[in-house]
mmCIF file of C-alpha atoms in Angstrom:
data_model
loop_
_atom_site.group_PDB
_atom_site.id
_atom_site.type_symbol
_atom_site.label_atom_id
_atom_site.label_comp_id
_atom_site.label_asym_id
_atom_site.label_seq_id
_atom_site.Cartn_x
_atom_site.Cartn_y
_atom_site.Cartn_z
ATOM 1 C CA MET B 22 3.334 -83.600 20.194
ATOM 2 C CA SER B 23 1.720 -80.399 18.930
ATOM 3 C CA SER B 24 3.787 -77.278 18.533
ATOM 4 C CA ALA B 25 1.021 -75.184 20.140
ATOM 5 C CA PRO B 26 2.446 -73.014 23.031
ATOM 6 C CA ARG B 27 2.493 -74.823 26.318
ATOM 7 C CA SER B 28 0.360 -72.154 27.986
ATOM 8 C CA VAL B 29 -2.465 -72.979 25.565
ATOM 9 C CA TRP B 30 -2.498 -76.574 26.716
ATOM 10 C CA LEU B 31 -2.168 -75.825 30.388
ATOM 11 C CA HIS B 32 -4.551 -72.997 30.732
ATOM 12 C CA ASN B 33 -7.233 -73.692 28.198
ATOM 13 C CA PRO B 34 -10.505 -73.818 30.045
ATOM 14 C CA PHE B 35 -12.208 -75.987 27.335
ATOM 15 C CA ARG B 36 -11.895 -79.784 27.980
ATOM 16 C CA VAL B 37 -12.855 -82.470 25.521
ATOM 17 C CA GLY B 38 -12.967 -86.099 26.647
ATOM 18 C CA GLY B 39 -11.276 -85.161 29.879
ATOM 19 C CA LYS B 40 -8.235 -83.679 28.102
ATOM 20 C CA ASN B 41 -7.096 -80.171 27.528
ATOM 21 C CA ARG B 42 -7.451 -79.244 23.843
ATOM 22 C CA PRO B 43 -6.478 -76.015 22.048
ATOM 23 C CA VAL B 44 -9.498 -73.755 21.464
ATOM 24 C CA VAL B 45 -9.058 -73.933 17.721
ATOM 25 C CA CYS B 46 -9.483 -77.684 17.810
ATOM 26 C CA VAL B 47 -12.728 -77.452 19.789
ATOM 27 C CA MET B 48 -14.008 -74.744 17.441
ATOM 28 C CA GLY B 49 -13.157 -76.940 14.492
ATOM 29 C CA LYS B 50 -15.729 -79.497 15.703
ATOM 30 C CA ILE B 51 -18.615 -77.115 15.137
ATOM 31 C CA LYS B 52 -20.624 -78.385 12.191
ATOM 32 C CA ALA B 53 -22.373 -76.351 9.608
ATOM 33 C CA SER B 54 -25.459 -78.504 10.189
ATOM 34 C CA ALA B 55 -25.937 -77.033 13.679
ATOM 35 C CA MET B 56 -25.868 -73.475 12.270
ATOM 36 C CA LEU B 57 -28.186 -74.431 9.405
ATOM 37 C CA LYS B 58 -30.680 -75.956 11.857
ATOM 38 C CA SER B 59 -30.633 -72.793 13.936
ATOM 39 C CA ILE B 60 -31.272 -70.590 10.837
ATOM 40 C CA ALA B 61 -34.034 -72.905 9.635
ATOM 41 C CA LYS B 62 -35.634 -73.019 13.048
ATOM 42 C CA LYS B 63 -36.007 -69.259 13.203
ATOM 43 C CA SER B 64 -36.886 -68.852 9.543
ATOM 44 C CA LEU B 65 -39.646 -71.423 9.386
ATOM 45 C CA ASN B 66 -41.180 -71.146 12.881
ATOM 46 C CA PRO B 67 -43.952 -68.463 12.797
ATOM 47 C CA ILE B 68 -43.212 -67.323 16.319
ATOM 48 C CA TYR B 69 -39.554 -66.607 15.629
ATOM 49 C CA LEU B 70 -40.385 -65.172 12.187
ATOM 50 C CA ARG B 71 -42.888 -62.655 13.640
ATOM 51 C CA ARG B 72 -40.369 -61.554 16.231
ATOM 52 C CA ALA B 73 -37.719 -61.062 13.502
ATOM 53 C CA VAL B 74 -40.150 -58.930 11.472
ATOM 54 C CA ARG B 75 -41.093 -56.852 14.578
ATOM 55 C CA LEU B 76 -37.457 -56.247 15.485
ATOM 56 C CA HIS B 77 -36.677 -55.177 11.926
ATOM 57 C CA ARG B 78 -39.616 -52.736 11.770
ATOM 58 C CA ASN B 79 -38.754 -51.181 15.124
ATOM 59 C CA ARG B 80 -35.041 -50.861 14.521
ATOM 60 C CA LYS B 81 -35.184 -47.054 13.942
ATOM 61 C CA GLN B 82 -37.276 -46.546 17.118
ATOM 62 C CA LEU B 83 -34.430 -47.842 19.265
ATOM 63 C CA VAL B 84 -32.737 -44.937 21.024
ATOM 64 C CA ARG B 85 -29.174 -45.509 20.079
ATOM 65 C CA CYS B 86 -27.704 -42.835 22.285
ATOM 66 C CA LYS B 87 -29.075 -44.286 25.509
ATOM 67 C CA ASN B 88 -26.275 -46.829 25.675
ATOM 68 C CA ASP B 89 -24.330 -46.821 22.422
ATOM 69 C CA PRO B 90 -22.108 -49.942 21.964
ATOM 70 C CA GLN B 91 -20.089 -48.110 19.295
ATOM 71 C CA LEU B 92 -19.168 -45.362 21.715
ATOM 72 C CA LYS B 93 -18.268 -47.971 24.333
ATOM 73 C CA LEU B 94 -15.916 -49.612 21.845
ATOM 74 C CA TYR B 95 -14.186 -46.321 21.052
ATOM 75 C CA ALA B 96 -13.755 -45.749 24.816
ATOM 76 C CA GLN B 97 -12.002 -49.115 25.105
ATOM 77 C CA LEU B 98 -9.736 -48.354 22.167
ATOM 78 C CA PHE B 99 -8.875 -44.835 23.450
ATOM 79 C CA PRO B 100 -8.786 -44.938 27.276
ATOM 80 C CA SER B 101 -7.652 -41.286 27.412
ATOM 81 C CA GLY B 102 -11.287 -40.278 27.677
ATOM 82 C CA PHE B 103 -11.397 -38.505 24.216
ATOM 83 C CA LEU B 104 -13.535 -39.610 21.337
ATOM 84 C CA HIS B 105 -12.455 -37.050 18.728
ATOM 85 C CA TYR B 106 -10.020 -37.044 15.784
ATOM 86 C CA GLY B 107 -7.177 -35.330 17.584
ATOM 87 C CA TYR B 108 -4.901 -32.505 16.405
ATOM 88 C CA PHE B 109 -1.516 -33.226 14.752
ATOM 89 C CA ASP B 110 1.117 -30.509 14.581
ATOM 90 C CA ASN B 111 2.859 -32.616 11.940
ATOM 91 C CA THR B 112 0.266 -32.567 9.226
ATOM 92 C CA ALA B 113 2.495 -34.515 6.817
ATOM 93 C CA ILE B 114 2.913 -37.575 9.018
ATOM 94 C CA CYS B 115 2.559 -40.870 7.111
ATOM 95 C CA PRO B 116 -0.193 -43.207 8.324
ATOM 96 C CA ARG B 117 2.230 -46.103 8.478
ATOM 97 C CA ASP B 118 4.367 -44.118 10.984
ATOM 98 C CA MET B 119 1.412 -43.616 13.291
ATOM 99 C CA SER B 120 0.142 -45.593 16.267
ATOM 100 C CA LEU B 121 -2.726 -45.458 18.766
ATOM 101 C CA ASN B 122 -0.329 -43.717 21.135
ATOM 102 C CA ALA B 123 0.193 -41.000 18.519
ATOM 103 C CA ILE B 124 -3.551 -40.524 18.163
ATOM 104 C CA THR B 125 -3.903 -40.331 21.953
ATOM 105 C CA ASP B 126 -1.249 -37.607 22.006
ATOM 106 C CA ALA B 127 -3.049 -35.763 19.225
ATOM 107 C CA GLN B 128 -6.323 -35.992 21.142
ATOM 108 C CA LEU B 129 -4.712 -34.326 24.112
ATOM 109 C CA LYS B 130 -3.325 -31.599 21.860
ATOM 110 C CA TYR B 131 -6.829 -31.107 20.383
ATOM 111 C CA ALA B 132 -8.230 -30.606 23.868
ATOM 112 C CA GLU B 133 -5.552 -28.010 24.745
ATOM 113 C CA VAL B 134 -6.273 -26.021 21.552
ATOM 114 C CA LEU B 135 -10.007 -26.103 22.312
ATOM 115 C CA LEU B 136 -9.683 -25.052 25.953
ATOM 116 C CA GLU B 137 -7.586 -22.075 24.996
ATOM 117 C CA LYS B 138 -10.775 -20.531 23.712
ATOM 118 C CA VAL B 139 -12.444 -20.652 27.187
ATOM 119 C CA LEU B 140 -11.937 -17.155 28.625
ATOM 120 C CA ASP B 141 -14.319 -17.215 31.597
ATOM 121 C CA ARG B 142 -12.532 -19.681 33.771
ATOM 122 C CA ARG B 143 -14.501 -18.964 36.932
ATOM 123 C CA SER B 144 -17.967 -19.781 35.616
ATOM 124 C CA GLU B 145 -19.248 -23.265 34.879
ATOM 125 C CA VAL B 146 -18.378 -24.730 31.522
ATOM 126 C CA LEU B 147 -20.948 -26.970 29.838
ATOM 127 C CA ASP B 148 -19.404 -29.844 27.841
ATOM 128 C CA VAL B 149 -22.184 -30.916 25.411
ATOM 129 C CA GLY B 150 -21.465 -34.410 24.206
ATOM 130 C CA CYS B 151 -18.801 -34.983 26.848
ATOM 131 C CA GLY B 152 -17.658 -38.399 25.641
ATOM 132 C CA MET B 153 -15.763 -40.328 28.333
ATOM 133 C CA GLY B 154 -14.778 -37.164 30.190
ATOM 134 C CA GLY B 155 -11.392 -36.239 28.653
ATOM 135 C CA LEU B 156 -12.182 -32.542 28.618
ATOM 136 C CA VAL B 157 -13.828 -32.781 32.049
ATOM 137 C CA GLY B 158 -10.648 -34.218 33.539
ATOM 138 C CA MET B 159 -8.499 -31.512 31.959
ATOM 139 C CA MET B 160 -10.767 -28.671 33.225
ATOM 140 C CA LEU B 161 -10.743 -30.109 36.714
ATOM 141 C CA LYS B 162 -6.973 -30.167 36.784
ATOM 142 C CA ARG B 163 -7.007 -26.482 35.850
ATOM 143 C CA GLY B 164 -9.360 -25.654 38.715
ATOM 144 C CA TRP B 165 -12.351 -24.986 36.401
ATOM 145 C CA LYS B 166 -15.986 -26.012 36.927
ATOM 146 C CA PRO B 167 -17.131 -28.392 34.146
ATOM 147 C CA VAL B 168 -20.603 -29.794 33.756
ATOM 148 C CA ALA B 169 -20.865 -32.925 31.673
ATOM 149 C CA LEU B 170 -23.777 -33.623 29.364
ATOM 150 C CA SER B 171 -24.489 -36.670 27.326
ATOM 151 C CA PRO B 172 -27.527 -38.778 26.426
ATOM 152 C CA ASP B 173 -25.348 -41.938 26.645
ATOM 153 C CA ALA B 174 -25.700 -43.819 29.933
ATOM 154 C CA HIS B 175 -22.327 -45.530 29.644
ATOM 155 C CA GLN B 176 -20.548 -42.209 29.326
ATOM 156 C CA ILE B 177 -22.371 -40.575 32.234
ATOM 157 C CA ASP B 178 -21.740 -43.570 34.419
ATOM 158 C CA ALA B 179 -18.024 -43.454 33.586
ATOM 159 C CA ILE B 180 -17.761 -39.752 34.450
ATOM 160 C CA LYS B 181 -19.623 -40.205 37.709
ATOM 161 C CA GLU B 182 -17.121 -42.860 38.662
ATOM 162 C CA LEU B 183 -13.998 -40.939 37.554
ATOM 163 C CA TYR B 184 -15.093 -37.466 38.640
ATOM 164 C CA PRO B 185 -17.769 -37.767 41.287
ATOM 165 C CA GLN B 186 -17.478 -34.066 42.110
ATOM 166 C CA THR B 187 -18.597 -33.077 38.571
ATOM 167 C CA PRO B 188 -22.319 -32.360 37.855
ATOM 168 C CA THR B 189 -23.643 -34.581 35.051
ATOM 169 C CA ILE B 190 -26.698 -34.380 32.871
ATOM 170 C CA GLN B 191 -27.922 -37.502 31.047
ATOM 171 C CA ALA B 192 -30.049 -35.972 28.334
ATOM 172 C CA LYS B 193 -29.969 -34.488 24.868
ATOM 173 C CA PHE B 194 -28.961 -30.834 25.031
ATOM 174 C CA GLU B 195 -32.355 -29.748 23.571
ATOM 175 C CA ASP B 196 -34.155 -31.559 26.350
ATOM 176 C CA ILE B 197 -32.597 -29.811 29.376
ATOM 177 C CA ASP B 198 -34.671 -27.686 31.694
ATOM 178 C CA VAL B 199 -34.240 -24.095 30.519
ATOM 179 C CA GLU B 200 -35.058 -22.457 33.814
ATOM 180 C CA GLU B 201 -32.578 -24.681 35.691
ATOM 181 C CA HIS B 202 -29.770 -23.587 33.344
ATOM 182 C CA ARG B 203 -30.756 -20.046 32.358
ATOM 183 C CA GLY B 204 -27.636 -17.818 32.321
ATOM 184 C CA ARG B 205 -25.605 -20.410 34.157
ATOM 185 C CA TYR B 206 -22.589 -21.008 31.828
ATOM 186 C CA GLY B 207 -19.689 -18.862 30.842
ATOM 187 C CA THR B 208 -18.898 -21.265 28.034
ATOM 188 C CA VAL B 209 -20.702 -24.028 26.155
ATOM 189 C CA ILE B 210 -18.450 -26.497 24.288
ATOM 190 C CA ASN B 211 -19.349 -28.737 21.379
ATOM 191 C CA ALA B 212 -16.427 -30.889 20.513
ATOM 192 C CA GLU B 213 -17.512 -33.153 17.582
ATOM 193 C CA SER B 214 -21.057 -33.155 18.956
ATOM 194 C CA LEU B 215 -22.540 -30.233 16.971
ATOM 195 C CA ASN B 216 -23.967 -32.470 14.252
ATOM 196 C CA TYR B 217 -26.019 -34.364 16.845
ATOM 197 C CA LEU B 218 -27.939 -31.159 17.702
ATOM 198 C CA HIS B 219 -31.254 -30.076 16.205
ATOM 199 C CA LEU B 220 -30.036 -26.613 15.299
ATOM 200 C CA GLU B 221 -33.435 -24.862 15.313
ATOM 201 C CA ASP B 222 -33.936 -25.899 18.929
ATOM 202 C CA ALA B 223 -30.326 -25.653 20.032
ATOM 203 C CA LEU B 224 -29.585 -22.064 18.966
ATOM 204 C CA PRO B 225 -32.255 -20.413 21.145
ATOM 205 C CA LEU B 226 -31.185 -22.632 24.016
ATOM 206 C CA ILE B 227 -27.574 -21.700 23.663
ATOM 207 C CA ASN B 228 -28.656 -18.074 23.978
ATOM 208 C CA GLN B 229 -30.624 -18.836 27.115
ATOM 209 C CA VAL B 230 -28.014 -20.881 29.044
ATOM 210 C CA LEU B 231 -25.017 -18.589 28.372
ATOM 211 C CA LYS B 232 -24.114 -15.705 30.599
ATOM 212 C CA PRO B 233 -24.202 -12.246 29.086
ATOM 213 C CA GLU B 234 -20.553 -12.417 27.963
ATOM 214 C CA GLY B 235 -20.685 -16.122 27.379
ATOM 215 C CA ARG B 236 -19.027 -17.982 24.481
ATOM 216 C CA TRP B 237 -20.032 -20.992 22.440
ATOM 217 C CA VAL B 238 -16.872 -22.915 21.501
ATOM 218 C CA ILE B 239 -17.240 -25.382 18.607
ATOM 219 C CA CYS B 240 -14.883 -27.855 16.987
ATOM 220 C CA ASP B 241 -16.399 -30.039 14.312
ATOM 221 C CA PHE B 242 -16.558 -30.894 10.573
ATOM 222 C CA PHE B 243 -18.948 -29.336 8.117
ATOM 223 C CA ARG B 244 -20.084 -30.463 4.658
ATOM 224 C CA MET B 245 -19.167 -28.121 1.819
ATOM 225 C CA ASP B 246 -21.106 -29.741 -1.033
ATOM 226 C CA GLU B 247 -24.407 -28.515 -2.385
ATOM 227 C CA ALA B 248 -26.898 -28.100 0.458
ATOM 228 C CA GLY B 249 -29.564 -30.563 -0.522
ATOM 229 C CA ASP B 250 -29.610 -31.798 3.093
ATOM 230 C CA THR B 251 -28.882 -28.880 5.418
ATOM 231 C CA SER B 252 -27.744 -31.081 8.289
ATOM 232 C CA GLY B 253 -24.087 -30.400 9.014
ATOM 233 C CA HIS B 254 -23.710 -28.040 6.044
ATOM 234 C CA TRP B 255 -21.419 -25.082 6.590
ATOM 235 C CA GLU B 256 -23.425 -22.388 4.745
ATOM 236 C CA HIS B 257 -26.636 -23.405 6.511
ATOM 237 C CA PHE B 258 -24.906 -23.318 9.899
ATOM 238 C CA GLU B 259 -23.261 -19.983 9.228
ATOM 239 C CA GLN B 260 -26.531 -18.457 8.139
ATOM 240 C CA SER B 261 -28.492 -19.928 11.110
ATOM 241 C CA VAL B 262 -25.943 -18.574 13.601
ATOM 242 C CA LYS B 263 -26.313 -15.017 12.221
ATOM 243 C CA GLU B 264 -30.086 -15.188 12.070
ATOM 244 C CA ALA B 265 -30.119 -16.214 15.758
ATOM 245 C CA GLY B 266 -28.335 -13.040 16.737
ATOM 246 C CA PHE B 267 -24.830 -14.434 17.075
ATOM 247 C CA TYR B 268 -21.577 -13.811 15.241
ATOM 248 C CA PHE B 269 -18.300 -15.719 14.798
ATOM 249 C CA SER B 270 -15.664 -13.985 16.902
ATOM 250 C CA TYR B 271 -13.159 -16.621 15.849
ATOM 251 C CA LYS B 272 -12.831 -18.980 12.814
ATOM 252 C CA ARG B 273 -10.007 -21.393 11.975
ATOM 253 C CA ASP B 274 -9.970 -24.206 9.457
ATOM 254 C CA ILE B 275 -7.916 -27.004 11.112
ATOM 255 C CA THR B 276 -8.737 -29.696 8.541
ATOM 256 C CA PRO B 277 -4.977 -30.449 7.812
ATOM 257 C CA HIS B 278 -4.443 -31.153 11.517
ATOM 258 C CA ILE B 279 -7.155 -33.833 11.846
ATOM 259 C CA LEU B 280 -6.588 -35.565 8.454
ATOM 260 C CA PRO B 281 -3.780 -37.828 9.817
ATOM 261 C CA THR B 282 -6.308 -39.713 11.972
ATOM 262 C CA ILE B 283 -8.650 -40.161 9.031
ATOM 263 C CA ALA B 284 -5.712 -41.336 6.828
ATOM 264 C CA TYR B 285 -4.713 -43.815 9.536
ATOM 265 C CA ALA B 286 -8.246 -45.270 9.843
ATOM 266 C CA HIS B 287 -8.497 -45.489 6.058
ATOM 267 C CA MET B 288 -5.127 -47.317 5.836
ATOM 268 C CA LEU B 289 -6.139 -49.859 8.475
ATOM 269 C CA GLY B 290 -9.395 -50.525 6.639
ATOM 270 C CA GLU B 291 -7.839 -50.828 3.238
ATOM 271 C CA GLU B 292 -4.730 -52.736 4.174
ATOM 272 C CA VAL B 293 -5.844 -54.770 7.115
ATOM 273 C CA GLY B 294 -9.622 -54.860 7.512
ATOM 274 C CA LEU B 295 -10.751 -55.769 3.969
ATOM 275 C CA PRO B 296 -8.016 -58.364 3.318
ATOM 276 C CA VAL B 297 -8.842 -60.123 6.577
ATOM 277 C CA ILE B 298 -12.571 -60.109 5.676
ATOM 278 C CA ASP B 299 -11.827 -61.434 2.140
ATOM 279 C CA PHE B 300 -9.671 -64.154 3.634
ATOM 280 C CA SER B 301 -12.394 -65.134 6.158
ATOM 281 C CA LEU B 302 -15.045 -65.341 3.444
ATOM 282 C CA GLU B 303 -12.832 -67.560 1.267
ATOM 283 C CA LYS B 304 -12.219 -69.833 4.238
ATOM 284 C CA LEU B 305 -15.964 -70.042 4.843
ATOM 285 C CA ARG B 306 -16.529 -70.832 1.179
ATOM 286 C CA GLY B 307 -13.990 -73.658 1.332
ATOM 287 C CA LYS B 308 -14.822 -75.097 4.746
ATOM 288 C CA GLN B 309 -18.590 -74.582 4.856
ATOM 289 C CA PRO B 310 -19.789 -74.257 1.198
ATOM 290 C CA GLY B 311 -23.400 -74.872 2.114
ATOM 291 C CA LEU B 312 -23.526 -72.232 4.790
ATOM 292 C CA HIS B 313 -21.627 -69.780 2.522
ATOM 293 C CA TYR B 314 -24.208 -70.420 -0.241
ATOM 294 C CA LEU B 315 -27.096 -69.563 2.084
ATOM 295 C CA LEU B 316 -25.434 -66.371 3.356
ATOM 296 C CA GLU B 317 -23.705 -65.333 0.203
ATOM 297 C CA GLU B 318 -25.993 -62.401 -0.760
ATOM 298 C CA SER B 319 -26.085 -61.075 2.792
ATOM 299 C CA LEU B 320 -22.286 -61.342 3.119
ATOM 300 C CA ASP B 321 -21.769 -59.547 -0.162
ATOM 301 C CA ALA B 322 -24.147 -56.753 0.897
ATOM 302 C CA LEU B 323 -22.319 -56.480 4.216
ATOM 303 C CA LEU B 324 -18.940 -56.306 2.458
ATOM 304 C CA GLN B 325 -20.257 -53.601 0.106
ATOM 305 C CA LYS B 326 -21.549 -51.581 3.030
ATOM 306 C CA MET B 327 -18.174 -51.786 4.718
ATOM 307 C CA LYS B 328 -16.455 -50.484 1.593
ATOM 308 C CA GLU B 329 -18.935 -47.573 1.418
ATOM 309 C CA ASN B 330 -18.218 -46.749 5.070
ATOM 310 C CA LEU B 331 -14.537 -46.882 4.422
ATOM 311 C CA GLN B 332 -14.903 -44.301 1.700
ATOM 312 C CA ILE B 333 -16.202 -41.883 4.377
ATOM 313 C CA VAL B 334 -12.671 -41.883 5.924
ATOM 314 C CA ASN B 335 -10.893 -41.491 2.624
ATOM 315 C CA PRO B 336 -8.758 -38.403 3.424
ATOM 316 C CA VAL B 337 -8.764 -37.184 -0.221
ATOM 317 C CA ASP B 338 -12.502 -37.418 -0.453
ATOM 318 C CA PHE B 339 -12.979 -35.943 3.028
ATOM 319 C CA GLN B 340 -10.946 -32.860 2.166
ATOM 320 C CA LYS B 341 -12.921 -32.280 -1.045
ATOM 321 C CA ARG B 342 -16.337 -32.462 0.616
ATOM 322 C CA LYS B 343 -15.784 -31.290 4.188
ATOM 323 C CA LYS B 344 -13.769 -28.960 6.355
ATOM 324 C CA TYR B 345 -13.057 -29.120 10.030
ATOM 325 C CA MET B 346 -13.513 -25.799 11.884
ATOM 326 C CA LEU B 347 -12.553 -24.420 15.269
ATOM 327 C CA LEU B 348 -15.140 -21.722 15.994
ATOM 328 C CA VAL B 349 -16.097 -19.265 18.768
ATOM 329 C CA VAL B 350 -19.633 -17.866 18.597
ATOM 330 C CA GLU B 351 -20.803 -14.902 20.647
ATOM 331 C CA ARG B 352 -23.902 -12.776 20.904
ATOM 332 C CA GLY B 353 -24.321 -9.602 18.797
ATOM 333 C CA THR B 354 -22.333 -8.470 15.811
ATOM 334 C CA GLY B 355 -18.643 -7.931 15.429
ATOM 335 C CA GLU B 356 -15.581 -8.716 13.363
ATOM 336 C CA THR B 357 -14.438 -12.231 12.919
ATOM 337 C CA GLU B 358 -10.870 -13.152 13.822
ATOM 338 C CA THR B 359 -9.745 -15.582 11.156
ATOM 339 C CA ALA B 360 -6.667 -17.400 12.457
ATOM 340 C CA GLY B 361 -3.819 -18.718 10.392
ATOM 341 C CA ILE B 362 -1.859 -21.885 11.145
ATOM 342 C CA ALA B 363 0.974 -20.182 13.104
ATOM 343 C CA LEU B 364 1.160 -21.082 16.812
ATOM 344 C CA ASP B 365 3.051 -19.383 19.623
ATOM 345 C CA ARG B 366 6.359 -20.474 21.107
ATOM 346 C CA LYS B 367 4.620 -22.989 23.422
ATOM 347 C CA GLY B 368 2.776 -24.512 20.449
ATOM 348 C CA HIS B 369 -0.582 -22.929 21.461
ATOM 349 C CA THR B 370 -3.071 -21.104 19.285
ATOM 350 C CA PRO B 371 -2.436 -17.407 19.879
ATOM 351 C CA LEU B 372 -5.297 -15.365 21.284
ATOM 352 C CA SER B 373 -6.598 -12.459 19.303
ATOM 353 C CA PRO B 374 -6.165 -8.976 20.900
ATOM 354 C CA ASP B 375 -9.966 -8.949 21.687
ATOM 355 C CA GLU B 376 -9.633 -12.343 23.411
ATOM 356 C CA GLU B 377 -6.587 -11.176 25.373
ATOM 357 C CA ASP B 378 -8.536 -8.160 26.617
ATOM 358 C CA LYS B 379 -11.597 -10.264 27.568
ATOM 359 C CA LEU B 380 -9.373 -12.782 29.407
ATOM 360 C CA ASN B 381 -7.603 -10.087 31.414
ATOM 361 C CA LYS B 382 -10.921 -8.650 32.528
ATOM 362 C CA MET B 383 -12.072 -12.052 33.730
ATOM 363 C CA MET B 384 -8.939 -12.964 35.681
#
């Protein structure tokens, strides 16, 4: 008798020859010849080949943000409704001591730190790139008036279901109707969504949709290397903000507080992901050498691409090339409040004297 768990035998929906068999046994019957026939059929048949070429040529024309499967996966991994790095008070935490629950707690802390910069709590707050509605839910609990914007259909549908009382906008920020939103918002928030904006179009629009005393609250990473490509580059963004008639009323580098999440992702990739992939490729080489031979170059290229992507979340490399900033942008000119790391007794980012004064006037 097999040592497979009894539940596998009793509840396995796959039946072979009228008998329940473990899934692994059924899968073991799949022959490489069937896979090879499928590949050959689509490679040699002109109809399939033309379709493959057409799909490849049109790949960049697909609008990824309309229903992004990657964002949907993140939402399943982090059901809290947040899709950002999070904020860790303990910046020295070891990746091995972390868990998905720790990241969820850090994401909640991140949202709290961000919302402390919202001073006008009576006017509507536009959450640009709202994710799965984590910030929206927190604002509703505080009695605020959030408006959720995302070009992703899956995200907007989720927010409509969770928070039907919340206005939603399924569009890119740059595509919204200016007249409909002119002077409507006391605050516009970009939490890890700034780099999706086309800055030349977004800056004038920010100016138009904010109320006279409105604030633009930003939390995102910026590149610090030489500005060959200006997208996401700190110096380019800083200069563009000033040229558009804004100034930074608040700046804070919170890179150390988001690095634990990056270190955790890097550890999982290095110590779990790559070893599992290497093992799987070796099994394929041993069990299906013919199929492995046909796919070898593609598999090697895929593995190399994964290693390159893993380097993006190398915490040492990230800290050298990027910094993660919490920013408040306002109209006009003024002095910038550059915050240190110290928090108040409740663990919150302390407001500057100017922010305290503005908040008191709005209450």
